[in-house]
CSV table of C-alpha atoms in Angstrom, one decimal:
chain,number,residue,atom,x,y,z
O,1,UNK,CA,9.8,305.6,67.3
O,2,UNK,CA,8.6,307.4,64.2
O,3,UNK,CA,8.1,305.3,61.2
O,4,UNK,CA,9.6,306.2,57.9
O,5,UNK,CA,7.3,307.4,55.2
O,6,UNK,CA,5.0,304.8,53.6
O,7,UNK,CA,6.7,305.3,50.2
O,8,UNK,CA,10.0,304.3,51.7
O,9,UNK,CA,8.5,301.3,53.6
O,10,UNK,CA,7.0,300.2,50.3
O,11,UNK,CA,10.4,300.6,48.7
O,12,UNK,CA,12.1,298.5,51.5
O,13,UNK,CA,9.5,295.7,51.0
O,14,UNK,CA,10.1,295.7,47.2
O,15,UNK,CA,13.8,295.6,47.8
O,16,UNK,CA,13.5,292.7,50.2
O,17,UNK,CA,11.4,290.7,47.7
O,18,UNK,CA,13.7,291.4,44.8
O,19,UNK,CA,16.8,290.5,46.9
O,20,UNK,CA,15.1,287.3,48.0
O,21,UNK,CA,14.2,286.4,44.4
O,22,UNK,CA,17.7,287.0,43.2
O,23,UNK,CA,19.3,285.0,46.0
O,24,UNK,CA,16.7,282.2,45.6
O,25,UNK,CA,17.4,281.9,41.9
O,26,UNK,CA,21.1,281.7,42.6
O,27,UNK,CA,20.8,279.2,45.4
O,28,UNK,CA,18.3,276.9,43.9
O,29,UNK,CA,18.9,276.2,40.2
O,30,UNK,CA,16.2,274.4,38.2
O,31,UNK,CA,18.5,271.4,37.7
O,32,UNK,CA,17.6,270.4,41.3
O,33,UNK,CA,14.4,269.7,43.2
O,34,UNK,CA,12.8,270.4,46.6
O,35,UNK,CA,12.3,267.5,48.9
O,36,UNK,CA,10.0,267.5,52.0
O,37,UNK,CA,11.5,265.8,55.0
O,38,UNK,CA,9.6,265.2,58.3
O,39,UNK,CA,11.6,265.4,61.5
O,40,UNK,CA,9.9,265.0,64.9
O,41,UNK,CA,6.4,265.5,63.3
O,42,UNK,CA,7.5,268.7,61.6
O,43,UNK,CA,8.1,269.0,57.9
O,44,UNK,CA,11.1,270.8,56.5
O,45,UNK,CA,12.2,271.6,52.9
O,46,UNK,CA,15.6,270.4,51.6
O,47,UNK,CA,17.0,270.9,48.2
O,48,UNK,CA,18.7,268.1,46.2
O,49,UNK,CA,20.9,268.9,43.2
O,50,UNK,CA,23.4,266.9,41.1
O,51,UNK,CA,26.9,266.9,42.5
O,52,UNK,CA,28.6,266.6,39.2
O,53,UNK,CA,29.9,263.1,40.0
O,54,UNK,CA,26.7,261.1,39.4
O,55,UNK,CA,25.3,261.6,42.8
O,56,UNK,CA,23.2,264.2,44.7
O,57,UNK,CA,24.0,266.8,47.3
O,58,UNK,CA,21.4,267.9,49.8
O,59,UNK,CA,21.0,271.3,51.5
O,60,UNK,CA,18.7,272.5,54.2
O,61,UNK,CA,16.2,275.2,53.1
O,62,UNK,CA,13.8,275.8,56.0
O,63,UNK,CA,10.5,274.7,57.7
O,64,UNK,CA,7.5,274.0,55.5
O,65,UNK,CA,5.3,276.1,57.7
O,66,UNK,CA,7.2,279.2,56.8
O,67,UNK,CA,4.7,280.7,54.4
O,68,UNK,CA,7.3,282.7,52.4
O,69,UNK,CA,9.5,279.6,51.8
O,70,UNK,CA,6.5,277.5,50.9
O,71,UNK,CA,5.3,280.1,48.4
O,72,UNK,CA,8.7,280.2,46.8
O,73,UNK,CA,8.7,276.4,46.5
O,74,UNK,CA,5.5,276.6,44.6
O,75,UNK,CA,6.9,279.3,42.4
O,76,UNK,CA,10.0,277.1,41.8
O,77,UNK,CA,7.8,274.4,40.4
O,78,UNK,CA,6.6,276.7,37.7
O,79,UNK,CA,10.2,277.8,37.1
O,80,UNK,CA,11.3,274.2,36.8
O,81,UNK,CA,8.4,273.5,34.4
O,82,UNK,CA,9.7,276.3,32.2
O,83,UNK,CA,13.2,275.0,32.5
O,84,UNK,CA,12.1,271.5,31.4
O,85,UNK,CA,10.1,273.1,28.5
O,86,UNK,CA,13.2,274.9,27.4
O,87,UNK,CA,15.3,271.7,27.5
O,88,UNK,CA,12.7,270.1,25.2
O,89,UNK,CA,13.0,273.1,22.8
O,90,UNK,CA,16.8,272.7,22.7
O,91,UNK,CA,16.4,269.0,22.1
O,92,UNK,CA,13.9,269.6,19.3
O,93,UNK,CA,16.3,272.2,17.7
O,94,UNK,CA,19.2,269.8,17.8
O,95,UNK,CA,17.5,266.5,17.0
O,96,UNK,CA,14.7,267.6,14.7
O,97,UNK,CA,15.9,270.9,13.2
O,98,UNK,CA,19.4,269.5,12.7
O,99,UNK,CA,21.2,272.3,14.6
O,100,UNK,CA,24.5,271.3,16.2
O,101,UNK,CA,24.9,271.6,20.0
O,102,UNK,CA,28.3,272.2,21.5
O,103,UNK,CA,30.0,269.3,23.2
O,104,UNK,CA,28.9,268.9,26.8
O,105,UNK,CA,32.1,270.1,28.3
O,106,UNK,CA,32.2,273.3,26.3
O,107,UNK,CA,28.5,273.9,27.1
O,108,UNK,CA,29.3,273.5,30.9
O,109,UNK,CA,32.2,275.9,30.7
O,110,UNK,CA,30.1,278.6,28.9
O,111,UNK,CA,27.1,278.0,31.2
O,112,UNK,CA,29.3,278.5,34.3
O,113,UNK,CA,30.8,281.7,33.0
O,114,UNK,CA,27.4,283.0,32.0
O,115,UNK,CA,26.0,282.3,35.5
O,116,UNK,CA,29.0,284.1,37.0
O,117,UNK,CA,28.0,287.3,35.2
O,118,UNK,CA,30.4,287.2,32.2
O,119,UNK,CA,27.9,288.5,29.7
O,120,UNK,CA,26.3,290.9,32.2
O,121,UNK,CA,29.8,292.4,32.4
O,122,UNK,CA,29.8,292.8,28.6
O,123,UNK,CA,32.1,289.9,27.9
O,124,UNK,CA,31.8,288.4,24.4
O,125,UNK,CA,32.1,284.8,23.3
O,126,UNK,CA,34.5,284.6,20.3
O,127,UNK,CA,36.2,281.9,18.3
O,128,UNK,CA,34.6,278.6,17.1
O,129,UNK,CA,32.2,278.4,20.1
O,130,UNK,CA,30.7,281.8,19.0
O,131,UNK,CA,30.6,280.4,15.4
O,132,UNK,CA,28.4,277.6,16.7
O,133,UNK,CA,25.8,280.1,17.9
O,134,UNK,CA,25.2,281.6,14.5
O,135,UNK,CA,23.2,278.6,13.5
O,136,UNK,CA,20.5,279.7,16.0
O,137,UNK,CA,21.0,283.4,15.3
O,138,UNK,CA,20.6,283.1,11.5
O,139,UNK,CA,18.4,280.0,11.5
O,140,UNK,CA,20.7,277.9,9.5
O,141,UNK,CA,22.4,274.5,9.7
O,142,UNK,CA,26.2,274.4,10.0
O,143,UNK,CA,28.3,271.3,9.3
O,144,UNK,CA,29.9,269.6,12.3
O,145,UNK,CA,33.4,269.8,10.7
O,146,UNK,CA,33.4,273.6,10.9
O,147,UNK,CA,32.5,273.8,14.6
O,148,UNK,CA,34.6,271.2,16.4
O,149,UNK,CA,36.9,272.8,19.0
O,150,UNK,CA,38.9,272.1,22.0
O,151,UNK,CA,38.9,275.5,23.5
O,152,UNK,CA,36.7,278.5,24.5
O,153,UNK,CA,37.8,282.1,23.8
O,154,UNK,CA,36.3,285.0,25.6
O,155,UNK,CA,36.9,288.7,24.8
O,156,UNK,CA,36.2,291.9,26.6
O,157,UNK,CA,37.0,295.5,25.7
O,158,UNK,CA,39.9,296.8,27.8
O,159,UNK,CA,38.2,300.1,28.7
O,160,UNK,CA,34.9,298.4,29.6
O,161,UNK,CA,36.6,296.0,32.0
O,162,UNK,CA,37.7,298.9,34.2
O,163,UNK,CA,34.5,301.0,33.7
O,164,UNK,CA,31.9,298.4,34.8
O,165,UNK,CA,33.1,298.6,38.5
O,166,UNK,CA,32.2,294.9,39.1
O,167,UNK,CA,33.8,291.6,38.7
O,168,UNK,CA,33.1,287.9,38.2
O,169,UNK,CA,34.1,285.4,41.0
O,170,UNK,CA,37.7,284.0,40.6
O,171,UNK,CA,37.8,282.4,37.1
O,172,UNK,CA,40.2,279.6,38.1
O,173,UNK,CA,37.7,278.5,40.9
O,174,UNK,CA,34.8,278.6,38.5
O,175,UNK,CA,36.6,276.4,36.0
O,176,UNK,CA,37.8,274.0,38.8
O,177,UNK,CA,34.2,273.6,39.7
O,178,UNK,CA,33.8,271.9,36.3
O,179,UNK,CA,37.1,270.1,36.3
O,180,UNK,CA,39.5,270.3,39.3
O,181,UNK,CA,42.5,269.9,36.9
O,182,UNK,CA,42.1,273.4,35.4
O,183,UNK,CA,45.1,275.6,36.2
O,184,UNK,CA,46.4,279.0,35.1
O,185,UNK,CA,49.1,278.8,32.4
O,186,UNK,CA,52.2,281.0,32.7
O,187,UNK,CA,52.3,283.8,30.1
O,188,UNK,CA,55.1,283.6,27.5
O,189,UNK,CA,56.3,287.1,28.5
O,190,UNK,CA,57.0,286.0,32.0
O,191,UNK,CA,54.3,288.2,33.4
O,192,UNK,CA,52.8,287.0,36.7
O,193,UNK,CA,49.3,287.6,35.1
O,194,UNK,CA,47.7,284.7,33.2
O,195,UNK,CA,45.1,285.0,30.4
O,196,UNK,CA,44.7,281.2,29.7
O,197,UNK,CA,43.6,278.2,31.7
O,198,UNK,CA,44.0,274.5,30.7
O,199,UNK,CA,42.9,271.2,32.2
O,200,UNK,CA,44.7,267.8,32.1
O,201,UNK,CA,42.9,266.8,28.8
O,202,UNK,CA,44.2,269.9,27.0
O,203,UNK,CA,41.0,271.9,27.0
O,204,UNK,CA,41.9,275.6,27.0
O,205,UNK,CA,39.9,278.7,28.1
O,206,UNK,CA,41.5,281.9,27.0
O,207,UNK,CA,40.7,285.6,27.5
O,208,UNK,CA,41.4,288.2,24.9
O,209,UNK,CA,41.1,292.0,24.7
O,210,UNK,CA,41.5,295.0,22.4
O,211,UNK,CA,44.9,296.2,21.3
O,212,UNK,CA,46.0,299.3,23.2
O,213,UNK,CA,48.3,300.5,20.5
O,214,UNK,CA,51.3,301.4,22.5
O,215,UNK,CA,54.6,299.4,22.3
O,216,UNK,CA,54.9,299.3,26.0
O,217,UNK,CA,51.7,297.1,26.1
O,218,UNK,CA,52.8,294.8,23.3
O,219,UNK,CA,53.1,291.1,24.2
O,220,UNK,CA,52.0,291.7,27.7
O,221,UNK,CA,48.7,290.4,29.2
O,222,UNK,CA,46.4,293.3,30.2
O,223,UNK,CA,45.0,293.6,33.7
O,224,UNK,CA,41.2,293.1,33.4
O,225,UNK,CA,39.4,294.1,36.7
O,226,UNK,CA,36.1,292.6,35.6
O,227,UNK,CA,37.4,289.1,34.7
O,228,UNK,CA,37.8,287.5,38.2
O,229,UNK,CA,41.6,287.6,38.3
O,230,UNK,CA,42.1,286.6,34.7
O,231,UNK,CA,44.2,288.9,32.5
O,232,UNK,CA,43.6,289.1,28.7
O,233,UNK,CA,45.8,289.0,25.6
O,234,UNK,CA,45.6,292.2,23.5
O,235,UNK,CA,45.1,291.3,19.9
O,236,UNK,CA,45.0,293.4,16.8
O,237,UNK,CA,41.6,293.7,15.0
O,238,UNK,CA,39.8,292.7,18.2
O,239,UNK,CA,38.1,296.1,18.5
O,240,UNK,CA,36.5,295.5,15.0
O,241,UNK,CA,35.3,292.1,15.9
O,242,UNK,CA,33.6,292.8,19.2
O,243,UNK,CA,32.1,296.2,18.4
O,244,UNK,CA,28.2,296.1,18.5
O,245,UNK,CA,27.9,292.4,19.5
O,246,UNK,CA,24.6,290.5,19.4
O,247,UNK,CA,22.8,288.3,21.9
O,248,UNK,CA,21.8,284.8,21.0
O,249,UNK,CA,21.6,281.3,22.4
O,250,UNK,CA,24.0,278.4,22.9
O,251,UNK,CA,22.1,275.1,22.4
O,252,UNK,CA,23.2,273.5,25.7
O,253,UNK,CA,21.0,272.2,28.5
O,254,UNK,CA,18.0,274.4,28.6
O,255,UNK,CA,19.8,277.0,26.5
O,256,UNK,CA,22.4,279.5,27.6
O,257,UNK,CA,22.0,283.2,26.8
O,258,UNK,CA,25.3,284.4,25.3
O,259,UNK,CA,26.7,287.5,23.6
O,260,UNK,CA,28.7,286.9,20.4
O,261,UNK,CA,30.2,289.2,17.7
O,262,UNK,CA,27.9,290.4,15.0
O,263,UNK,CA,28.1,287.6,12.4
O,264,UNK,CA,29.0,290.1,9.6
O,265,UNK,CA,32.0,291.3,11.6
O,266,UNK,CA,32.9,287.7,12.5
O,267,UNK,CA,33.0,286.7,8.8
O,268,UNK,CA,35.2,289.7,7.7
O,269,UNK,CA,37.4,289.3,10.7
O,270,UNK,CA,38.0,285.6,9.8
O,271,UNK,CA,39.1,286.7,6.3
O,272,UNK,CA,41.5,289.2,7.9
O,273,UNK,CA,43.0,286.7,10.3
O,274,UNK,CA,43.3,284.1,7.6
O,275,UNK,CA,45.2,286.6,5.4
O,276,UNK,CA,47.8,287.0,8.1
O,277,UNK,CA,48.4,283.4,9.1
O,278,UNK,CA,51.9,282.0,8.9
O,279,UNK,CA,52.6,279.5,6.2
O,280,UNK,CA,53.7,276.7,8.4
O,281,UNK,CA,51.7,273.5,9.2
O,282,UNK,CA,49.9,274.9,12.2
O,283,UNK,CA,49.2,278.2,10.4
O,284,UNK,CA,47.8,276.5,7.3
O,285,UNK,CA,45.4,274.4,9.4
O,286,UNK,CA,44.1,277.4,11.2
O,287,UNK,CA,43.9,279.3,8.0
O,288,UNK,CA,41.8,276.6,6.4
O,289,UNK,CA,39.4,276.7,9.4
O,290,UNK,CA,39.2,280.5,9.2
O,291,UNK,CA,38.4,280.5,5.5
O,292,UNK,CA,35.8,277.7,5.9
O,293,UNK,CA,34.0,279.6,8.6
O,294,UNK,CA,34.2,282.9,6.8
O,295,UNK,CA,32.9,281.3,3.6
O,296,UNK,CA,29.9,279.7,5.3
O,297,UNK,CA,28.9,282.9,7.0
O,298,UNK,CA,29.3,284.9,3.7
O,299,UNK,CA,26.9,282.5,2.1
O,300,UNK,CA,24.5,282.3,5.1
O,301,UNK,CA,24.3,286.1,5.6
O,302,UNK,CA,23.4,286.6,1.9
O,303,UNK,CA,20.8,283.8,2.0
O,304,UNK,CA,19.2,285.3,5.1
O,305,UNK,CA,18.9,288.9,4.0
O,306,UNK,CA,21.9,290.2,5.9
O,307,UNK,CA,23.8,291.1,2.8
O,308,UNK,CA,23.8,294.8,3.5
O,309,UNK,CA,25.2,294.3,7.0
O,310,UNK,CA,28.0,292.1,5.6
O,311,UNK,CA,28.8,294.7,2.9
O,312,UNK,CA,28.9,297.5,5.5
O,313,UNK,CA,31.3,295.5,7.7
O,314,UNK,CA,33.5,294.8,4.8
O,315,UNK,CA,33.6,298.5,3.8
O,316,UNK,CA,34.4,299.5,7.3
O,317,UNK,CA,37.3,297.1,7.5
O,318,UNK,CA,38.5,298.1,4.1
O,319,UNK,CA,38.6,301.7,5.1
O,320,UNK,CA,40.9,301.1,8.0
O,321,UNK,CA,44.1,301.3,6.0
O,322,UNK,CA,46.5,299.5,3.7
O,323,UNK,CA,47.4,296.7,6.1
O,324,UNK,CA,43.8,295.8,6.6
O,325,UNK,CA,43.2,295.8,2.8
O,326,UNK,CA,46.2,293.6,2.2
O,327,UNK,CA,45.0,291.1,4.8
O,328,UNK,CA,41.5,291.1,3.4
O,329,UNK,CA,42.7,290.5,-0.2
O,330,UNK,CA,45.0,287.8,0.9
O,331,UNK,CA,42.2,286.1,2.7
O,332,UNK,CA,39.8,286.4,-0.3
O,333,UNK,CA,42.4,285.1,-2.7
O,334,UNK,CA,42.9,282.0,-0.5
O,335,UNK,CA,39.3,281.0,-0.7
O,336,UNK,CA,39.0,278.0,-3.0
O,337,UNK,CA,35.9,275.9,-2.1
O,338,UNK,CA,32.2,275.9,-2.5
O,339,UNK,CA,31.8,279.2,-0.7
O,340,UNK,CA,34.1,281.1,-3.0
O,341,UNK,CA,31.3,282.6,-5.1
O,342,UNK,CA,29.6,284.0,-2.0
O,343,UNK,CA,32.8,285.6,-0.8
O,344,UNK,CA,33.7,287.1,-4.2
O,345,UNK,CA,30.1,288.4,-4.7
O,346,UNK,CA,30.4,290.6,-1.6
O,347,UNK,CA,34.1,291.4,-2.3
O,348,UNK,CA,32.9,292.9,-5.6
O,349,UNK,CA,31.5,296.0,-3.9
O,350,UNK,CA,35.0,297.3,-3.4
O,351,UNK,CA,36.8,299.7,-5.8
O,352,UNK,CA,38.6,297.5,-8.3
O,353,UNK,CA,41.7,299.8,-8.4
O,354,UNK,CA,42.1,299.6,-4.6
O,355,UNK,CA,41.7,295.9,-4.7
O,356,UNK,CA,44.5,295.5,-7.3
O,357,UNK,CA,46.7,297.9,-5.4
O,358,UNK,CA,46.3,295.8,-2.3
O,359,UNK,CA,47.1,292.6,-4.2
O,360,UNK,CA,50.2,294.2,-5.7
O,361,UNK,CA,51.2,295.1,-2.1
O,362,UNK,CA,50.8,291.5,-1.0
O,363,UNK,CA,52.9,290.2,-3.9
O,364,UNK,CA,55.6,292.8,-3.1
O,365,UNK,CA,55.7,291.7,0.6
O,366,UNK,CA,56.0,288.1,-0.3
C-alpha cells in the first residue's frame, strides 16, 4: 500500500499531537494531581481531583510504561507549577494590592462558562461582575460596596450567535455541575425558551442580547444557537455596550480570562440606563448603583489616561439621537456624590445648546 506524501504524514502527526494536547488539558485540569498506583507489579497512572463536596474522585489514565502518557505527566507537572504560580499572583493582587476578588460562587460560575467556551464564542461578561474586572484592567482599587452582586449577566450579539456555527454544552447542565438546584426560569412572555437560570439561594444567571428593532421581536427571548440551549433577552442600548469589548482577568482561583465591555462604553451605558430607571423603590436602588459605578469609572478612566476614549464613547452615544441624549442628561443630572466632578468634566465636551435642549425634553416628559 502506497504511503501518503511525507508532508501529509507530518501533518497527521502534528494533528494527533495537538488533538491529544487539547483533550489532555480538558481531561486533566491543574486543580488535580497524578497518582502512581502499582497493581500486580505494574505501575499505572490515576488522576485525583476535587469532587466539589470536600472529597476526591479518581480516574484511570493508563500504564506508566506508556512513554507518551509518562511524558505528558511530566509536562503536566510544569503546567501545575504555572497554575500554582498564577494562584499566588491572584492572591498577591487581592491581599497585597487591595484588589477585590469576586465571591467564590460567582467565580465558579464564570470559570465554568469560560471553560465551556463562552468567551471563545464571543460572549461578553456584563453587569456588576464585569465591573469588578475593571480593577485589574485599569489597575485601580474599587470599593467593595460597588461590586457586590447576586447574579451574573452574559451578553452575546444576536447575529454573532448564529454565525459562529458552534455552541457551548447545555448551560443548565454546566450550572447544575456547580449547584444542582439551578433551574431554568419561565419567561414572562410565556415563551418556551428561557434566558435566565436560578438556584435555590436566589443566585441568577441571565443571558442578554442586542435589540433586533422590530416589534415582532419585542418582549420575546431570542433564540441563540451558540449559548447551549439558553435564549437571550433583547435589550435596547446593548449593541453600544458590547461593541469592541476587551479581554481582562477575573481574580478568581488562578485567574479566569474573560471578555468584558470597553470600560468607557460601560461607564456611558450606566449613565443611560440610570436615566431610564423607574422612580419606584427597586428602580431607585438600581439607579443609585448604576450612577455609583458610572461615577467611579468616569474618575478612574480620567486618572489612568483613558479620557479620550471616554469622551469618544460619550460623543458616539450622544450622536445616536434625542432619546439617547435625554437618557444621558437625566443620568448626569442625577449624579450627586464624590464622583460628580469627574462626570461633569467629561460631559462638558458636549455642545451646550444640545445639552439644554435635552434637559428641556426631560422636563417636558416628566
